[in-house]
Every structure is written in C-alpha cells, then in structure tokens.
Short mmCIF file of C-alpha atoms and ligand atoms in Angstrom, two decimals:
data_model
loop_
_atom_site.label_atom_id
_atom_site.label_comp_id
_atom_site.label_asym_id
_atom_site.label_seq_id
_atom_site.Cartn_x
_atom_site.Cartn_y
_atom_site.Cartn_z
CA MET H 21 14.09 54.11 -9.30
CA LEU H 22 13.23 50.71 -10.69
CA ASN H 23 16.31 49.32 -9.00
CA LYS H 24 15.29 50.87 -5.71
CA LEU H 25 11.82 49.39 -6.00
CA ARG H 26 13.29 46.02 -6.74
CA GLN H 27 15.59 46.33 -3.74
CA LEU H 28 12.67 47.25 -1.50
CA LYS H 29 10.61 44.35 -2.79
CA ASN H 30 13.49 41.99 -2.17
CA LEU H 31 13.96 43.33 1.33
CA SER H 32 10.28 42.99 2.24
CA GLN H 33 10.24 39.47 0.90
CA LYS H 34 13.30 38.72 2.99
CA LEU H 35 11.69 40.16 6.07
CA PHE H 36 8.33 38.51 5.71
CA ASP H 37 9.09 35.31 3.85
CA ASN H 38 12.72 34.81 4.72
CA THR H 39 13.32 33.83 1.10
CA ASP H 40 17.09 33.87 1.46
CA GLY H 41 17.59 30.20 0.75
CA PRO H 42 19.09 28.88 -2.47
CA MET H 43 17.19 29.98 -5.63
CA GLY H 44 14.95 32.18 -3.50
CA ALA H 45 13.58 29.35 -1.40
CA LYS H 46 11.79 30.12 1.84
CA VAL H 47 13.96 28.85 4.73
CA ILE H 48 12.40 27.29 7.80
CA GLU H 49 14.84 26.89 10.67
CA ALA H 50 15.22 23.68 12.65
CA LYS H 51 13.44 24.97 15.75
CA ALA H 52 10.42 25.98 13.67
CA HIS H 53 9.94 22.68 11.81
CA GLY H 54 11.10 20.26 14.49
CA ILE H 55 12.51 17.51 12.22
CA GLN H 56 15.07 15.38 14.07
CA ASN H 57 17.79 13.59 12.16
CA LYS H 58 17.58 10.57 14.46
CA PHE H 59 14.32 9.63 12.70
CA ILE H 60 15.99 9.65 9.27
CA SER H 61 17.67 6.55 7.93
CA ASN H 62 21.45 6.66 8.23
CA ALA H 63 21.68 5.54 4.62
CA ALA H 64 19.79 8.63 3.40
CA ILE H 65 21.97 10.93 5.50
CA LYS H 66 25.10 9.23 4.18
CA VAL H 67 23.93 9.61 0.56
CA ILE H 68 23.29 13.32 1.07
CA ARG H 69 26.64 13.87 2.79
CA GLN H 70 28.57 12.07 0.06
CA LEU H 71 26.81 14.03 -2.67
CA HIS H 72 27.67 17.26 -0.83
CA GLU H 73 31.30 16.16 -0.51
CA ALA H 74 31.38 15.47 -4.24
CA GLY H 75 30.28 19.07 -4.82
CA TYR H 76 26.57 18.56 -5.59
CA GLU H 77 23.43 19.87 -3.95
CA ALA H 78 21.31 17.21 -2.27
CA TYR H 79 18.19 17.23 -0.12
CA LEU H 80 15.75 14.85 1.43
CA VAL H 81 12.41 15.37 -0.28
CA GLY H 82 8.96 13.86 -0.80
CA GLY H 83 7.18 11.44 1.49
CA GLY H 84 10.12 11.15 3.90
CA VAL H 85 10.04 14.86 4.79
CA ARG H 86 6.23 15.02 4.70
CA ASP H 87 5.81 12.08 7.05
CA LEU H 88 8.50 13.32 9.46
CA LEU H 89 6.70 16.66 9.71
CA LEU H 90 3.45 14.80 10.38
CA GLY H 91 5.14 12.76 13.08
CA ALA H 92 4.64 9.53 11.10
CA LYS H 93 7.20 6.89 10.22
CA PRO H 94 8.34 7.41 6.61
CA LYS H 95 8.00 4.44 4.26
CA ASP H 96 11.15 5.36 2.40
CA PHE H 97 13.53 8.27 1.89
CA ASP H 98 13.95 10.03 -1.44
CA VAL H 99 16.84 12.31 -2.25
CA ALA H 100 16.85 15.08 -4.88
CA SER H 101 20.18 16.30 -6.19
CA SER H 102 21.84 18.52 -8.75
CA ALA H 103 23.94 15.51 -9.82
CA THR H 104 22.82 13.83 -13.05
CA PRO H 105 22.11 10.07 -12.89
CA GLU H 106 25.55 9.38 -14.35
CA GLN H 107 27.25 11.69 -11.83
CA THR H 108 25.33 10.08 -8.95
CA ARG H 109 26.25 6.67 -10.29
CA ALA H 110 29.92 7.72 -10.21
CA VAL H 111 29.71 8.76 -6.53
CA PHE H 112 28.25 5.45 -5.28
CA ARG H 113 29.73 2.09 -6.10
CA ASN H 114 26.59 0.36 -4.82
CA SER H 115 24.23 2.12 -7.22
CA ARG H 116 22.47 1.65 -10.51
CA ILE H 117 20.43 3.75 -12.89
CA ILE H 118 16.87 2.56 -13.39
CA GLY H 119 13.77 3.68 -15.28
CA ARG H 120 13.27 5.06 -18.77
CA ARG H 121 10.30 7.41 -18.49
CA PHE H 122 11.85 8.85 -15.34
CA ARG H 123 15.51 7.93 -14.84
CA ILE H 124 16.63 7.69 -11.23
CA VAL H 125 19.49 6.10 -9.32
CA HIS H 126 19.02 3.40 -6.72
CA VAL H 127 21.74 3.46 -4.08
CA ARG H 128 21.75 0.24 -2.12
CA PHE H 129 22.73 -0.17 1.53
CA GLY H 130 22.11 -3.78 2.47
CA ARG H 131 18.36 -4.22 2.17
CA GLU H 132 17.64 -0.52 2.07
CA ILE H 133 17.44 1.43 -1.17
CA ILE H 134 17.71 5.22 -1.37
CA GLU H 135 16.27 6.73 -4.53
CA VAL H 136 18.22 9.66 -5.90
CA THR H 137 16.48 11.81 -8.50
CA THR H 138 18.09 14.61 -10.44
CA PHE H 139 16.47 18.08 -10.21
CA ARG H 140 13.91 18.23 -13.02
CA ASP H 141 12.88 21.11 -15.26
CA SER H 142 9.89 21.80 -17.49
CA HIS H 143 9.89 20.44 -21.01
CA GLU H 144 10.39 23.85 -22.56
CA GLU H 145 13.94 23.71 -21.26
CA VAL H 146 15.34 20.63 -22.97
CA GLY H 147 19.12 20.69 -22.83
CA GLU H 148 21.53 18.72 -24.95
CA GLY H 149 21.47 14.99 -24.32
CA GLN H 150 18.23 15.32 -22.30
CA GLU H 151 15.00 13.58 -23.07
CA ALA H 152 11.50 15.01 -23.32
CA GLN H 153 8.75 13.17 -25.10
CA GLN H 154 4.98 13.49 -25.03
CA SER H 155 2.20 11.27 -26.30
CA GLU H 156 -0.47 12.69 -28.61
CA ASN H 157 -2.75 13.20 -25.61
CA GLY H 158 -0.16 15.31 -23.80
CA MET H 159 1.17 12.63 -21.46
CA LEU H 160 4.88 12.70 -20.67
CA LEU H 161 6.53 9.59 -22.05
CA ARG H 162 10.02 10.75 -21.09
CA ASP H 163 10.55 13.12 -18.19
CA ASN H 164 14.32 13.51 -18.13
CA VAL H 165 14.88 17.23 -18.51
CA TYR H 166 17.20 18.43 -15.78
CA GLY H 167 17.09 21.78 -13.99
CA ASN H 168 17.73 23.32 -10.59
CA LEU H 169 16.20 23.24 -7.11
CA ARG H 170 13.52 25.78 -8.00
CA THR H 171 12.42 24.11 -11.24
CA ASP H 172 12.45 20.77 -9.45
CA ALA H 173 10.03 22.09 -6.85
CA GLU H 174 7.70 23.23 -9.64
CA ARG H 175 7.75 19.77 -11.24
CA ARG H 176 6.68 17.94 -8.08
CA ASP H 177 3.06 16.88 -7.67
CA PHE H 178 1.66 18.38 -4.44
CA THR H 179 2.87 21.21 -2.23
CA ILE H 180 3.23 18.88 0.77
CA ASN H 181 5.59 16.71 -1.31
CA ALA H 182 7.81 19.61 -2.35
CA LEU H 183 9.57 20.35 0.93
CA TYR H 184 13.37 19.98 0.87
CA TYR H 185 15.32 19.14 3.98
CA ASN H 186 19.05 19.42 4.43
CA PRO H 187 20.07 17.17 7.34
CA GLU H 188 23.53 18.74 7.46
CA ASN H 189 22.36 22.23 8.47
CA GLY H 190 18.83 21.38 9.59
CA GLU H 191 17.17 23.79 7.14
CA LEU H 192 13.86 23.09 5.49
CA LEU H 193 13.27 24.81 2.14
CA GLU H 194 10.09 25.46 0.20
CA PHE H 195 8.91 27.45 -2.79
CA SER H 196 5.17 27.02 -2.36
CA SER H 197 2.77 26.58 0.55
CA GLY H 198 3.82 23.07 1.61
CA LEU H 199 4.19 23.65 5.32
CA GLU H 200 1.05 25.74 5.57
CA ASP H 201 -0.94 23.11 3.63
CA LEU H 202 0.49 20.39 5.80
CA ASN H 203 -0.71 22.20 8.91
CA ALA H 204 -4.12 22.79 7.35
CA ARG H 205 -4.24 19.13 6.24
CA THR H 206 -4.82 20.15 2.65
CA LEU H 207 -3.69 18.48 -0.54
CA ARG H 208 -2.89 21.10 -3.19
CA ILE H 209 -1.45 20.34 -6.60
CA ILE H 210 1.43 22.51 -7.82
CA GLY H 211 0.74 24.58 -10.95
CA GLU H 212 -2.30 24.42 -13.21
CA PRO H 213 -4.26 21.34 -12.10
CA GLU H 214 -5.68 20.21 -15.42
CA ALA H 215 -2.34 20.48 -17.20
CA ARG H 216 -0.54 18.63 -14.40
CA TYR H 217 -3.06 15.75 -14.46
CA LYS H 218 -2.90 15.59 -18.23
CA GLU H 219 0.89 15.32 -18.43
CA ASP H 220 0.81 12.54 -15.84
CA PRO H 221 -2.64 11.06 -15.06
CA VAL H 222 -1.11 8.93 -12.26
CA ARG H 223 -1.33 12.19 -10.26
CA LEU H 224 -5.12 11.66 -10.19
CA LEU H 225 -4.52 8.45 -8.28
CA ARG H 226 -1.82 10.01 -6.14
CA ALA H 227 -4.26 12.73 -5.08
CA ILE H 228 -6.74 10.07 -3.99
CA ARG H 229 -4.04 7.98 -2.33
CA PHE H 230 -2.65 10.83 -0.22
CA ALA H 231 -6.11 12.14 0.67
CA ALA H 232 -7.08 8.66 1.87
CA LYS H 233 -3.82 7.80 3.59
CA LEU H 234 -3.30 11.13 5.35
CA GLY H 235 -6.98 11.95 5.85
CA PHE H 236 -6.39 15.31 4.11
CA SER H 237 -9.02 17.25 2.23
CA ILE H 238 -8.36 17.98 -1.42
CA GLU H 239 -8.27 21.70 -2.17
CA ALA H 240 -11.09 22.79 -4.53
CA LYS H 241 -9.00 23.54 -7.66
CA THR H 242 -7.00 20.35 -7.14
CA GLU H 243 -10.18 18.33 -6.71
CA ALA H 244 -12.33 19.72 -9.53
CA PRO H 245 -10.64 17.98 -12.49
CA ILE H 246 -10.35 14.56 -10.84
CA ARG H 247 -13.87 13.30 -11.53
CA GLU H 248 -14.06 15.10 -14.84
CA HIS H 249 -10.79 13.71 -16.18
CA ALA H 250 -10.76 10.28 -14.58
CA ASP H 251 -10.70 8.94 -18.15
CA TYR H 252 -7.09 10.17 -18.50
CA LEU H 253 -6.28 7.04 -16.50
CA SER H 254 -6.97 4.94 -19.59
CA HIS H 255 -3.78 6.38 -21.16
CA ILE H 256 -1.49 4.90 -18.52
CA PRO H 257 0.33 1.69 -19.44
CA SER H 258 -1.03 -1.32 -17.55
CA ALA H 259 2.32 -2.10 -15.91
CA ARG H 260 2.50 1.36 -14.29
CA LEU H 261 -1.12 1.06 -13.17
CA PHE H 262 -0.29 -2.22 -11.45
CA GLU H 263 2.46 -0.46 -9.47
CA GLU H 264 -0.06 2.18 -8.44
CA VAL H 265 -2.63 -0.44 -7.45
CA LEU H 266 -0.08 -1.87 -5.02
CA LYS H 267 0.46 1.56 -3.47
CA LEU H 268 -3.29 2.22 -3.33
CA PHE H 269 -4.32 -1.02 -1.68
CA MET H 270 -1.28 -2.37 0.16
CA ALA H 271 -0.39 0.65 2.27
CA GLY H 272 -2.86 0.38 5.14
CA SER H 273 -5.67 2.62 3.88
CA ALA H 274 -7.28 0.43 1.23
CA THR H 275 -10.78 0.99 2.60
CA ALA H 276 -10.63 4.79 2.49
CA THR H 277 -8.88 4.63 -0.88
CA LEU H 278 -11.52 2.37 -2.40
CA SER H 279 -14.28 4.66 -1.28
CA LEU H 280 -12.55 7.75 -2.77
CA LEU H 281 -11.77 5.89 -6.00
CA ARG H 282 -15.49 5.19 -6.37
CA GLU H 283 -16.48 8.71 -5.35
CA TYR H 284 -14.17 10.19 -8.02
CA HIS H 285 -15.24 7.66 -10.70
CA CYS H 286 -11.71 6.28 -10.99
CA LEU H 287 -12.29 2.65 -9.97
CA GLN H 288 -13.72 1.77 -13.38
CA TYR H 289 -10.31 2.52 -14.96
CA LEU H 290 -8.51 0.15 -12.59
CA PHE H 291 -10.99 -2.65 -11.88
CA PRO H 292 -13.91 -2.31 -14.30
CA SER H 293 -15.63 -5.54 -13.28
CA THR H 294 -15.24 -4.74 -9.58
CA ASP H 295 -16.69 -1.30 -10.14
CA TYR H 296 -19.61 -2.78 -12.09
CA CYS H 297 -20.38 -5.38 -9.43
CA MET H 298 -20.19 -2.81 -6.64
CA GLU H 299 -22.60 -0.54 -8.49
CA ASN H 300 -24.98 -3.17 -9.87
CA GLY H 301 -24.27 -6.47 -8.16
CA ARG H 302 -25.80 -8.15 -5.14
CA ASP H 303 -25.01 -6.96 -1.62
CA VAL H 304 -22.73 -9.91 -1.02
CA ASP H 305 -20.63 -8.82 -4.03
CA ALA H 306 -19.99 -5.33 -2.72
CA HIS H 307 -19.47 -6.79 0.72
CA ILE H 308 -16.66 -9.18 -0.18
CA ILE H 309 -14.72 -6.27 -1.65
CA SER H 310 -15.16 -4.05 1.37
CA CYS H 311 -14.35 -6.99 3.67
CA ALA H 312 -11.16 -7.59 1.66
CA THR H 313 -9.97 -4.00 2.10
CA THR H 314 -10.92 -3.93 5.80
CA ASN H 315 -9.04 -7.19 6.40
CA THR H 316 -6.01 -6.00 4.44
CA ASP H 317 -5.83 -2.76 6.42
CA LYS H 318 -6.15 -4.71 9.66
CA ARG H 319 -3.40 -7.15 8.69
CA ILE H 320 -1.07 -4.26 7.85
CA ARG H 321 -1.78 -2.64 11.21
CA GLN H 322 -0.87 -5.96 12.83
CA ASP H 323 2.33 -6.23 10.74
CA LYS H 324 1.02 -9.37 9.04
CA LYS H 325 1.86 -10.36 5.49
CA VAL H 326 -0.48 -9.24 2.71
CA THR H 327 -0.30 -10.30 -0.91
CA PRO H 328 -1.70 -8.65 -4.01
CA ALA H 329 -2.85 -12.12 -5.12
CA PHE H 330 -5.43 -12.14 -2.32
CA ILE H 331 -6.71 -8.62 -3.04
CA TYR H 332 -7.00 -9.39 -6.74
CA ALA H 333 -8.72 -12.70 -5.99
CA ALA H 334 -11.31 -10.85 -3.89
CA PHE H 335 -11.79 -7.87 -6.21
CA LEU H 336 -12.45 -10.11 -9.19
CA TRP H 337 -14.46 -12.75 -7.28
CA PRO H 338 -17.97 -11.28 -7.82
CA ALA H 339 -17.37 -11.06 -11.58
CA LEU H 340 -15.94 -14.57 -11.60
CA ARG H 341 -18.99 -15.88 -9.76
CA ALA H 342 -21.41 -14.11 -12.08
CA SER H 343 -19.67 -15.45 -15.13
CA MET H 344 -19.55 -18.99 -13.63
CA ARG H 345 -23.27 -18.88 -12.84
CA HIS H 346 -23.97 -17.94 -16.43
CA LEU H 347 -21.78 -20.72 -17.86
CA ILE H 348 -23.29 -23.34 -15.54
CA ASN H 349 -26.89 -22.32 -16.28
CA GLU H 350 -26.62 -21.57 -19.98
CA GLN H 351 -23.91 -23.90 -21.19
CA LYS H 352 -24.41 -26.64 -18.60
CA LEU H 353 -20.70 -26.70 -17.74
CA SER H 354 -19.44 -28.36 -14.55
CA ALA H 355 -18.30 -26.01 -11.76
CA GLN H 356 -14.65 -26.75 -12.57
CA GLU H 357 -15.06 -26.13 -16.27
CA ALA H 358 -17.07 -22.98 -15.62
CA MET H 359 -14.41 -21.66 -13.28
CA GLN H 360 -11.63 -22.32 -15.79
CA GLN H 361 -13.45 -20.57 -18.57
CA ALA H 362 -14.74 -17.68 -16.44
CA ALA H 363 -11.29 -17.09 -14.93
CA GLN H 364 -9.76 -16.90 -18.38
CA GLY H 365 -12.24 -14.25 -19.47
CA ILE H 366 -12.02 -12.16 -16.31
CA ILE H 367 -8.23 -12.25 -16.26
CA THR H 368 -7.94 -11.29 -19.93
CA GLN H 369 -10.18 -8.29 -19.36
CA GLN H 370 -8.35 -7.25 -16.19
CA LEU H 371 -4.92 -7.49 -17.85
CA SER H 372 -5.92 -4.87 -20.38
CA TYR H 373 -6.32 -2.45 -17.44
CA THR H 374 -3.68 -3.38 -14.90
CA ALA H 375 -0.90 -5.85 -15.44
CA ILE H 376 -0.70 -8.75 -12.97
CA PRO H 377 2.75 -10.31 -12.79
CA LYS H 378 2.80 -14.10 -12.98
CA ARG H 379 4.02 -14.39 -9.38
CA PHE H 380 0.64 -13.00 -8.30
CA LEU H 381 -1.53 -14.29 -11.14
CA ILE H 382 -0.76 -17.95 -10.46
CA PRO H 383 -1.49 -17.80 -6.71
CA MET H 384 -4.67 -15.83 -7.42
CA ARG H 385 -5.94 -18.62 -9.68
CA GLU H 386 -4.93 -21.20 -7.09
CA ILE H 387 -6.92 -19.39 -4.41
CA TRP H 388 -9.93 -19.58 -6.74
CA THR H 389 -9.60 -23.22 -7.75
CA LEU H 390 -9.07 -24.23 -4.13
CA GLN H 391 -12.48 -22.74 -3.37
CA LEU H 392 -13.97 -25.65 -5.29
CA ARG H 393 -11.67 -28.18 -3.65
CA LEU H 394 -11.89 -27.13 0.00
CA PRO H 395 -15.48 -28.38 0.45
CA ARG H 396 -14.39 -31.86 -0.74
CA ARG H 397 -12.46 -32.96 2.31
CA GLN H 398 -13.34 -36.64 2.69
CA GLY H 399 -10.82 -39.44 2.92
CA LYS H 400 -7.24 -38.39 2.26
CA ARG H 401 -8.26 -35.17 0.53
CA ALA H 402 -8.24 -33.02 3.67
CA TYR H 403 -4.56 -33.90 4.31
CA VAL H 404 -3.59 -33.24 0.69
CA LEU H 405 -5.35 -29.87 0.74
CA PHE H 406 -3.80 -28.98 4.07
CA GLU H 407 -0.34 -29.49 2.57
CA HIS H 408 -1.11 -27.34 -0.47
CA PRO H 409 1.26 -24.32 -0.59
CA ARG H 410 -1.74 -22.03 -1.10
CA PHE H 411 -3.89 -23.65 1.61
CA ARG H 412 -3.56 -20.77 4.05
CA ALA H 413 -4.58 -18.10 1.53
CA ALA H 414 -7.44 -20.24 0.24
CA TYR H 415 -8.67 -20.89 3.79
CA ASP H 416 -8.50 -17.15 4.55
CA PHE H 417 -10.50 -16.63 1.38
CA VAL H 418 -13.20 -19.03 2.59
CA LEU H 419 -13.42 -16.99 5.81
CA LEU H 420 -13.64 -13.81 3.76
CA ARG H 421 -16.50 -15.19 1.67
CA GLU H 422 -18.38 -16.22 4.79
CA GLN H 423 -17.72 -12.86 6.40
CA ALA H 424 -19.20 -11.24 3.29
CA GLY H 425 -22.36 -13.30 3.70
CA GLU H 426 -21.90 -16.35 1.45
CA ASP H 427 -23.41 -19.47 3.00
CA LEU H 428 -20.78 -22.21 2.80
CA SER H 429 -22.43 -24.54 5.35
CA GLY H 430 -19.83 -23.95 8.05
CA LEU H 431 -16.83 -24.71 5.83
CA GLY H 432 -14.62 -22.06 7.42
CA GLU H 433 -15.32 -23.31 10.93
CA TRP H 434 -14.62 -26.91 9.90
CA TRP H 435 -11.19 -25.96 8.53
CA THR H 436 -10.46 -23.80 11.56
CA ASN H 437 -11.18 -26.76 13.84
CA PHE H 438 -9.23 -29.15 11.63
CA GLN H 439 -6.12 -27.02 12.07
CA ASN H 440 -6.55 -26.89 15.84
CA VAL H 441 -7.01 -30.59 16.67
CA ASP H 442 -4.41 -33.35 16.94
CA ASP H 443 -4.05 -36.26 14.51
CA THR H 444 -6.75 -38.35 16.18
CA GLY H 445 -9.08 -35.38 16.15
CA LYS H 446 -8.36 -34.82 12.47
CA ALA H 447 -9.15 -38.46 11.65
CA GLU H 448 -12.40 -38.24 13.64
CA MET H 449 -13.45 -35.07 11.83
CA ILE H 450 -12.92 -36.71 8.47
CA GLU H 451 -14.68 -39.89 9.63
CA ALA H 452 -17.68 -37.78 10.67
CA LEU H 453 -18.00 -36.46 7.12
CA GLY H 454 -18.86 -39.93 5.83
CA SER H 455 -17.58 -41.51 2.64
CA PRO H 456 -16.34 -39.38 -0.26
CA ARG H 457 -19.06 -37.91 -2.41
CA PRO H 458 -18.68 -38.15 -6.16
CA THR H 459 -16.61 -35.19 -7.30
CA GLY H 460 -18.80 -34.30 -10.23
CA ARG H 461 -15.70 -34.62 -12.38
CA ARG H 462 -16.19 -36.85 -15.34
CA GLN H 463 -14.46 -40.19 -14.85
CA PRO H 464 -12.16 -41.21 -17.68
CA ARG H 465 -14.04 -43.71 -19.76
CA ARG H 466 -12.80 -47.21 -19.16
CA LYS H 467 -11.83 -49.33 -22.10
CA PRO H 468 -14.54 -51.94 -22.65
CA LYS H 469 -13.42 -55.32 -21.41
CA PRO H 470 -12.55 -57.61 -24.28
CA LYS H 471 -15.42 -59.91 -24.91
CA PRO H 472 -14.68 -63.51 -24.11
CA ALA H 473 -13.93 -65.33 -27.29
CA ALA H 474 -16.92 -67.26 -28.59
CA GLU H 475 -16.63 -70.87 -27.86
P1 LIG X 7 5.16 7.46 -0.29
O1 LIG X 7 4.98 7.63 1.17
O2 LIG X 7 4.08 6.68 -0.93
O3 LIG X 7 6.53 7.01 -0.70
P2 LIG X 7 5.94 9.82 -1.70
O4 LIG X 7 5.37 11.21 -1.74
O5 LIG X 7 7.34 9.71 -1.18
O6 LIG X 7 4.93 8.94 -0.89
P3 LIG X 7 6.99 8.63 -4.06
O7 LIG X 7 6.28 7.91 -5.14
O8 LIG X 7 8.02 7.93 -3.26
O9 LIG X 7 5.86 9.23 -3.13
O10 LIG X 7 7.64 9.91 -4.75
C1 LIG X 7 8.59 10.75 -4.09
C2 LIG X 7 8.35 12.20 -4.47
O11 LIG X 7 8.52 12.37 -5.88
C3 LIG X 7 6.94 12.72 -4.22
O12 LIG X 7 6.77 13.14 -2.90
C4 LIG X 7 6.82 13.85 -5.21
O13 LIG X 7 7.50 14.98 -4.77
C5 LIG X 7 7.58 13.29 -6.40
N1 LIG X 7 6.70 12.57 -7.34
C6 LIG X 7 6.44 11.24 -7.36
N2 LIG X 7 5.61 10.92 -8.37
C7 LIG X 7 5.33 12.07 -9.00
C8 LIG X 7 4.53 12.40 -10.13
N3 LIG X 7 3.86 11.47 -10.79
N4 LIG X 7 4.50 13.69 -10.51
C9 LIG X 7 5.19 14.65 -9.84
N5 LIG X 7 5.95 14.39 -8.78
C10 LIG X 7 6.03 13.13 -8.35
MG1 LIG X 8 8.58 7.97 -1.17
#
C-alpha cells in the first residue's frame, strides 16, 4: 500500500513537475526556456564538454544562466561540477586551484577565466579530507564540503542563481522556484533566511546588489532579516568586503545600490564616515556621493574606464573635508598639513572596515592632494600638473566637486579650456592669471649670511 502510494506520488510529481532530471530535478526543455548556446562563451562550453568527457557532471550555473534567461549579457560564466578541485585541475592543463574559504578552480583561456566549483553539501555531511569550519558567531570559515547536484542547489544563495544549464542537451534544471521567481522578478533566498545570512553575511550584500542591479523586489522572508542583522557584516574580513564593494559600486548600478544600502542600514558597515556624512552632513556632502555614483554608472554605460580609487576618493571626501576644517580651525594647521593628517585618520578608520589595496590607495591620496595643487596654476605649475599621471582623475574630481555644489571659482572650466587650447592659448591663459601667489607653504629658513668680519 505504502509502495503504491509512493508510486502514485512519484507519478503525479512527474506529470505535474516533470521532476525526472538527475537527483529529482525539475527539467525545463530548450523550447520552454529559450537559452541559445551562441550567447554562451565557447570557453565555458568547452570546459563543460571536457568535464563530461572525463566522466563528470558539469553545468553552467549562477549569473551566466540567470542573465541569459533575462536576455542580458552575462558578466562571466560559472560552471558547477561533480569533479573535485583536484580532479578538475587534472582535466585542464591551463588551470589552478584558488581560494581557501571556498576552493575553486580557475580554467584560463587567453584572457577569459572560467570558474569551476565542485558541488557543495551542508556542513553536517563532512566527508574525509573535506573542510568545514565555523567561527563562534556561526560564520563559515571553510566551505569545502562536497556533495551532489541536489545538495549544491540547496547551498546556493538565491533561487534565481540556482538554475543549472547543460549546453550539450539544452536542458535547464532546477530544484526550487528559480524560473518562476525570475519571471516574477523576485529575489528569494534558498532555505531559512536568518541561518543563511548568519553563515555567510555577504549574502546580505548580495541580496541588495541583485535587487539593485536587476530591479527585482526582495521577497518578504528574504528581506525581513536584512535590516535587523546588518550588523553581521562586521564579522566579514575587510579584504572580502573590499571585493564586495567593487561588485556593489563598479557594476553599473551604484546609485540604486547605494540607496538600498542606506535603506537597509548596511552602508555604515562598509563606509561608516560616508554614512555619517550622508545622514548628518551638509547637502553638498551627500551630493558629492550621489554625483559620484551617478557619474560612475554613466561611465560604465558608455564603456569608459572607472577606478575604485575615484569612488573611494569621493565617498571619503566629506569626512576628509570635515576633519581638515577642524584641524585648520582648531590646530591652525596649513591646508597641506591638515590634509595629510586628516587623510591618515580617515584612511586608518576605513581600512578597519574594507581593505583598500595599495594600487588604489595611492592614487586616491594623489587625487586628494592634487585638489590643493590644481588651483595653483601660475607660471610653470600648470604644465607640471598637466603632466601628472593622476591629472585626469584629479581634474574629473574637480568637476565632480563643482557638480556637487562646491564653489571653486571656475577652476573646472579653466582646466577644461586649458586642455582645449593650443600652446599659445595655454601661455595666454597662464599669463592672465598674473604672477604666482605665495603657496602658503613654509619656506625653508635660509642660513643667516655670515656677518662681515669687523674691521
Ligand atoms: P555576477 O553577475 O555578479 O557574476 P553571480 O550570481 O554569477 O553574479 P558570482 O559571485 O559569480 O555571482 O557567483 C556565482 C554563483 O555562485 C551565484 O550565482 C550563486 O549561485 C553562488 N554563490 C556565490 N556566492 C555565494 C554565497 N555567498 N553563498 C551562496 N552561494 C553563492
Ligand atoms: Mg558570476
């Protein structure tokens, strides 16, 4: 009887859900999902084919599948496979294992990298030689417990990111409501929301990022813990937070992301001084930050280069200015000295939240110090500044400050014109400025002239 019931249940599931894919996955046929292989990178297809030939399961998964279904151009293609990192490594000569918390394999094809992850399992299922480790606040420090296709789907973050596509037979597989959620433009976390955010608080930021980038609404149960547990973000190492900051602000939807980060009280765990200035500062402070995100999004739409140094310079600018004002008024420091000291303080505080690699930290400071130098353009200085490797970014920053409402007495326009005129024009512009003003920098004290010997 029980067997019969089970058989009937299985049959009805088959009929209604078509759950006859591997591990009971729901199968969506090619004509129903509409994904076309011509929009998938050849490298990803090759990786999947070679893994199949070597006897492993392999699927395209994550953002690649999601974006293809949405008709957008995927940023990258991720592959999930039954092969362990070592087994994947053995299939591809051009590959290497990376990561410690989450070990994956990078397979390189020229400039393109395909990430291959091994099917994950929950941490109750630690096998021999596998790594599971949690911090005292429940965060996963090592997430290298391997499983099968079904357990892998349960370990992914959102339903729309847990769709598996096999380019060889055109089948799309799912275990949850990914396709339905995608159609309803809904972001839904897989499993028990609070537990999933706790084991990896970066998922709080990923929820915000996808909601902003895709314009999806966050399903109620997925949304509820975000504001309440934003403080989980303080458990994430600063280097990983920096990586997330890049994804949040350098992917074309910085403006929407910033607004959601504030709405969900998360910004204070990424940029505390920015958050403070936006909440309590002057209008011009909040404005430079929103201008920076609008400009960044616009540049990305136009395929122009954007650098984290510029975003960081803008996000921390209001705090830098406030601290400089204080040092100049209270400690009577010169503008240069105040900037040096203020920058040191702001950077030290910021580094305890998100790391900033030196390759961005140095240009960020240069953008700042050039703000004091760009107004002093008399004599040969304009030419020297113009040749400075960071001139362009610093000039853009002047324009940003003016756009945000700072009054710089037409500095941006002057530099715009300077770049557009010929050599004679340049000389005339400098001539019109008059003779160099004193820099305000203390002159090195001259040695007193030896007194003439008494006669
Ligand atoms: P993007 O377009 O930004 O690349 P993505 O969804 O592909 O979006 P990735 O960071 O490339 O994001 O991750 C690939 C896939 O790995 C995700 O779609 C998701 O299934 C899974 N994943 C990534 N990070 C996590 C996480 N912190 N927790 C659970 N699953 C994750
Ligand atoms: Mg991806």
